[in-house]
Amino acid sequence: MKDVISLGVLGGILTSMIRLATPFLYAAIGETFAQTSGVVNLGVDGIMLLSAYGAFYVALNTGNLWLALLTAAAIGLLMGLLMSFISVTLKAEQGISGIGLYMFGLGMSSLLFKITIGTVKTIDGFQPVRIPLLGDIPGIGPILFDHSLPVYGAFLLVPIAWWVLDKTTLGLKIKSVGQNPAAADSLGINVDRIRYFSVCLGAVLAGLAGASLSTALVDLFQDNLTAGQGFIAVALVYFGGWNPWGVMGGAFLFSIVNSIQLWMQVIGVKIPSDVAVMLPYLLTIAALMITVNRVRQPAALNKPFERGES
Amino acid sequence: MQIKKAANKPLSLRRPAFDWSNVVLHFLLPLAGVLAALLIGAVMLIILKADPIAAYAAMVNGAVGSVSGITQSLVKATPLLLVGLGICIAFRANVINIGGEGQIILGALAATWFPLTFNTWPGWLLIPSTLIVGFVAGAIWGFVPGILKARLQVNEILSTIMMNSIAQQLMNLLLRGPLMDPSGIAAGTYLAQSARLPVQVWLPRLVPQTLLHAGAILAVVLAVLVYFFLWRTTIGYRIRAVGLNPDASRYSGINVPFYQALSMTLAGGFAGLAGAIEVIGVQHRLLEGVTSGYGFTGIVAALLGSLHPLGLIPASILFGGLLVGAAQMQRAVQVPSSLIDAILGLVVLFVSGSALWSRRWAARRNMGTEEEEKS
Amino acid sequence: MKNKSLLIFGLLLIALLVNACGTPAAAPAAQKQIKIAVIMPSATNDMAFSQSMWSALQSVQKDMGGESALQIAYTDNLFNVPDAAAAIRDYASKGFDIVIAHGSQYGSSVQDIAPDFPNTTFAWGTDVNTFGMKNVYAYTAAAEQGGYVNGVLAAKLTKSKIIGVTGPVEVGDAKTYIDGFVQGVASVDPTIKVNKTWTGSFSDVALMTAAAKTHIQAGADILTGSSQSVVGSIGAAKDAGNVLWFGTQADQASLAPNLVVASQVYDWTAMLKDMIAKRQAGTLGGTVYTLTLSNGGLKIAYNPGYNLPADVKAAGDAAIKGIQDGSITVNP
């Protein structure tokens, strides 16, 4: 027990945090786009599952991991189109259509898995790529700069998403559509088109979240592989207050508490394992309680837009 | 606000007029959505080399074709109706409760612990007190996100998702600890289940050789009560007013956060009651997987019932029948159960998509009689 | 000419097909077809509990001569009680001879339904309770026994003297397997540290992977664990490259052919065959089956792809023998 807080331990916790945070980052940043435009997509987990399956299937049969990512993105896009058609064009209640999408993704992925693959198999997924120079920094180098490409991608996504949402006209349009669709419409912004775009972008990223699991982090597919991570990702969007950096903070907090609780179990800290597993969930709520999050949600969140209605 | 609009309720605070053609409209269009989904399901069945006609015949037959099918559908409908009533109250106050799963678990835990502890009480006392304890436990699990939202602006979607997982771990902890069946420990199997509950707490069965229990009647009675609560009481009026227009409610002196927290607490209570009734009516002991996803499917049922307590009764029976029929279909044509999940997902998607037309038609018909409120 | 030969060929083909279809139809006359329905809590391809029963049924079917001798119906991914009760009652009323409720959560349903179908055999597990009914079998697996053997092997192989256990929830055979494993390790060298983690979920592969990596970080050079999510731990062992794995429930060697040392395999075939034979002899139930190393229901499947030193294998075999002859007792 003497090495409980050694540098190696800390490194292990951080490495584990980065890996655990990766799918959350993709999915939650994607959901940030959808929600900023005013659409709550509760079907993230279903998109992740079907894409994780698709990516795994392609990787298993072709060995081409890039094609696998592309497949995942394409499946995400298709499911995003389905979600936006139902929620934007048909103006369905978003909570219900998202749950439908989740059930469909869960069922379809395990059905296809059973028919086309049959049993659990593993692949050689994305291998860690050590970034030259940075990766050689003693201590933090191997922790931060020795990961697979989809992991780096997740972290690059954060500043890009922030830049798009905060610094571009596209981002402005997405926000205005989520805040006041009627005003945006009167300014000549095509509300539906922006919402389609945002939901589909979110779904593509959810697809990549699934692929990052099945081709980079666990290198296999199984029934209900995500085990509800898509729902956590939705929660993290609220945690982050629709800001990519905040979302990243939430993903880090959740993941680091998770890797710390695993570490506590390994070194035999005397608390029941179930309580340890609860910690990330408890602390995420607690963190939000003390930071007093007064960010207003997009005013038109969860509201379909009908022209001339308001 | 929009939630109600999407679900096709004229946004009036007046008691809704009972209009039969409206009812037909509410059911015909979703039915078309169901048919469209089943059509895609038929294609998938053909790909899987199963006979879709035999499959769907088995589905209909399984749900309504026999006493056992009908009772199964009602058994399924009971928790859907109860969870849906809670969802309905919360949505009326514009609070989204996706914490049903956790609240069901809490209710089930309480309804297991209580009769095992007070196992000498007679049934007439034990049953109602167990139901109340289950309701209270679920209500506490709903109160927490409610008060967090009211006092600290913690978003309820976030807190309920997290609390679902916390409830799951709590159940794991209790089921492998104090609630674990002593006979399982003695036999060395250590199964994750509680001891069998004392017989006097079992809800009476309504039809012999089936699982249909008195909880189904209780659920219908409660649906009527919730209807009166929401439309005939001051508290109910304020809950709806808060949901309809929080700003106006605030100006007129209604304590908006209080009523939001209250509605969340009640929603939790009803989900907890659903969990309690599953335990003492169906399972007679606590088992893993007690929620069966009712926390989510209850939302679907609530929205299919147009967030109206009385509309929920047929909606949950229909949805329960769909679940039972689908399971029967799996057994009849021997396809993987995951196909059923996929088809049900499509049903939910398409039914939610069909709301637009029914809303538009309703709006057109209601024009002149009731001005649709704009947000 | 060409047409004619085609025609003849076609006719021949039809004749063949008719014949092929006809043969099995004739067979049941000799021996009545047995119909088995099975209800399982997870998918038939979960590499764990459900798959162990599903493979056993497949192999019994093959041994008996295919579909004509044994018809199998199944319902998978079924974990809630009303659905299970419906499925059990439905299969029984459809005339299935044996209805297997392959999950401990189905017990109450079997208890309720079995009296209504006195001519149907019900089997359920894992548990040890037949409710005193003549048409109910119960079955269970003494997972601690194979756990013990795996523990002995692991203790002989570890160099770092640290072993990691990745479990789901500490219940059922996940608990008993791991308890046996710990006893096995301690019997060889009590100074070896066995670190345990529980993810609180039977399906969270990502968290299982993280748990396994944490164990490796803490110095473990051997891992084991239970539930369908351990495929994540196996993946982590594979990533590390030099960490060995011990499996349970099903043979997991295919997932990491160089690193899986041995798996405890649940083999339900002998039990199923015994049930069928007893049924044909007129006995419908009433006993409890326990898979053990002695009765061959539990097997230690050494992975041929892993080069196990002879002395270690000898220690493992000695442990198996000791459990079989009763000189070693493992507490669940």
PDB file of C-alpha atoms in Angstrom, chain C residues 150 153 234 244-247 251-265 300-309 313:
ATOM      1  CA  ASN C 150      -8.003 -22.023 -11.953  1.00  0.00           C
ATOM      2  CA  LEU C 153      -2.921 -22.851 -11.845  1.00  0.00           C
ATOM      3  CA  ILE C 234      -9.643 -10.387 -22.038  1.00  0.00           C
ATOM      4  CA  LEU C 244      -2.641 -14.364 -18.758  1.00  0.00           C
ATOM      5  CA  TRP C 245      -6.356 -15.040 -18.512  1.00  0.00           C
ATOM      6  CA  PHE C 246      -8.478 -17.704 -16.836  1.00  0.00           C
ATOM      7  CA  GLY C 247     -12.037 -18.073 -18.059  1.00  0.00           C
ATOM      8  CA  ASP C 251     -14.393 -21.749 -23.242  1.00  0.00           C
ATOM      9  CA  GLN C 252     -12.947 -18.311 -23.895  1.00  0.00           C
ATOM     10  CA  ALA C 253      -9.726 -19.429 -25.591  1.00  0.00           C
ATOM     11  CA  SER C 254     -10.831 -18.123 -28.980  1.00  0.00           C
ATOM     12  CA  LEU C 255     -10.705 -14.531 -27.714  1.00  0.00           C
ATOM     13  CA  ALA C 256      -6.990 -14.538 -26.921  1.00  0.00           C
ATOM     14  CA  PRO C 257      -5.474 -17.785 -28.220  1.00  0.00           C
ATOM     15  CA  ASN C 258      -2.035 -17.176 -26.705  1.00  0.00           C
ATOM     16  CA  LEU C 259      -3.056 -15.844 -23.331  1.00  0.00           C
ATOM     17  CA  VAL C 260      -5.997 -17.881 -22.134  1.00  0.00           C
ATOM     18  CA  VAL C 261      -4.543 -20.609 -19.950  1.00  0.00           C
ATOM     19  CA  ALA C 262      -7.688 -22.518 -19.097  1.00  0.00           C
ATOM     20  CA  SER C 263     -11.427 -22.048 -18.833  1.00  0.00           C
ATOM     21  CA  GLN C 264     -13.926 -23.683 -16.550  1.00  0.00           C
ATOM     22  CA  VAL C 265     -16.666 -24.877 -18.906  1.00  0.00           C
ATOM     23  CA  ILE C 300     -11.367 -27.503 -17.120  1.00  0.00           C
ATOM     24  CA  ALA C 301     -10.588 -26.772 -20.753  1.00  0.00           C
ATOM     25  CA  TYR C 302      -6.875 -26.237 -21.079  1.00  0.00           C
ATOM     26  CA  ASN C 303      -6.116 -24.035 -24.035  1.00  0.00           C
ATOM     27  CA  PRO C 304      -3.916 -25.985 -26.450  1.00  0.00           C
ATOM     28  CA  GLY C 305      -2.609 -22.675 -27.798  1.00  0.00           C
ATOM     29  CA  TYR C 306      -0.973 -21.853 -24.478  1.00  0.00           C
ATOM     30  CA  ASN C 307       2.156 -23.762 -23.592  1.00  0.00           C
ATOM     31  CA  LEU C 308       1.417 -24.768 -20.012  1.00  0.00           C
ATOM     32  CA  PRO C 309       4.487 -26.045 -18.121  1.00  0.00           C
ATOM     33  CA  LYS C 313      -0.582 -28.735 -15.307  1.00  0.00           C
TER      34      LYS C 313
END
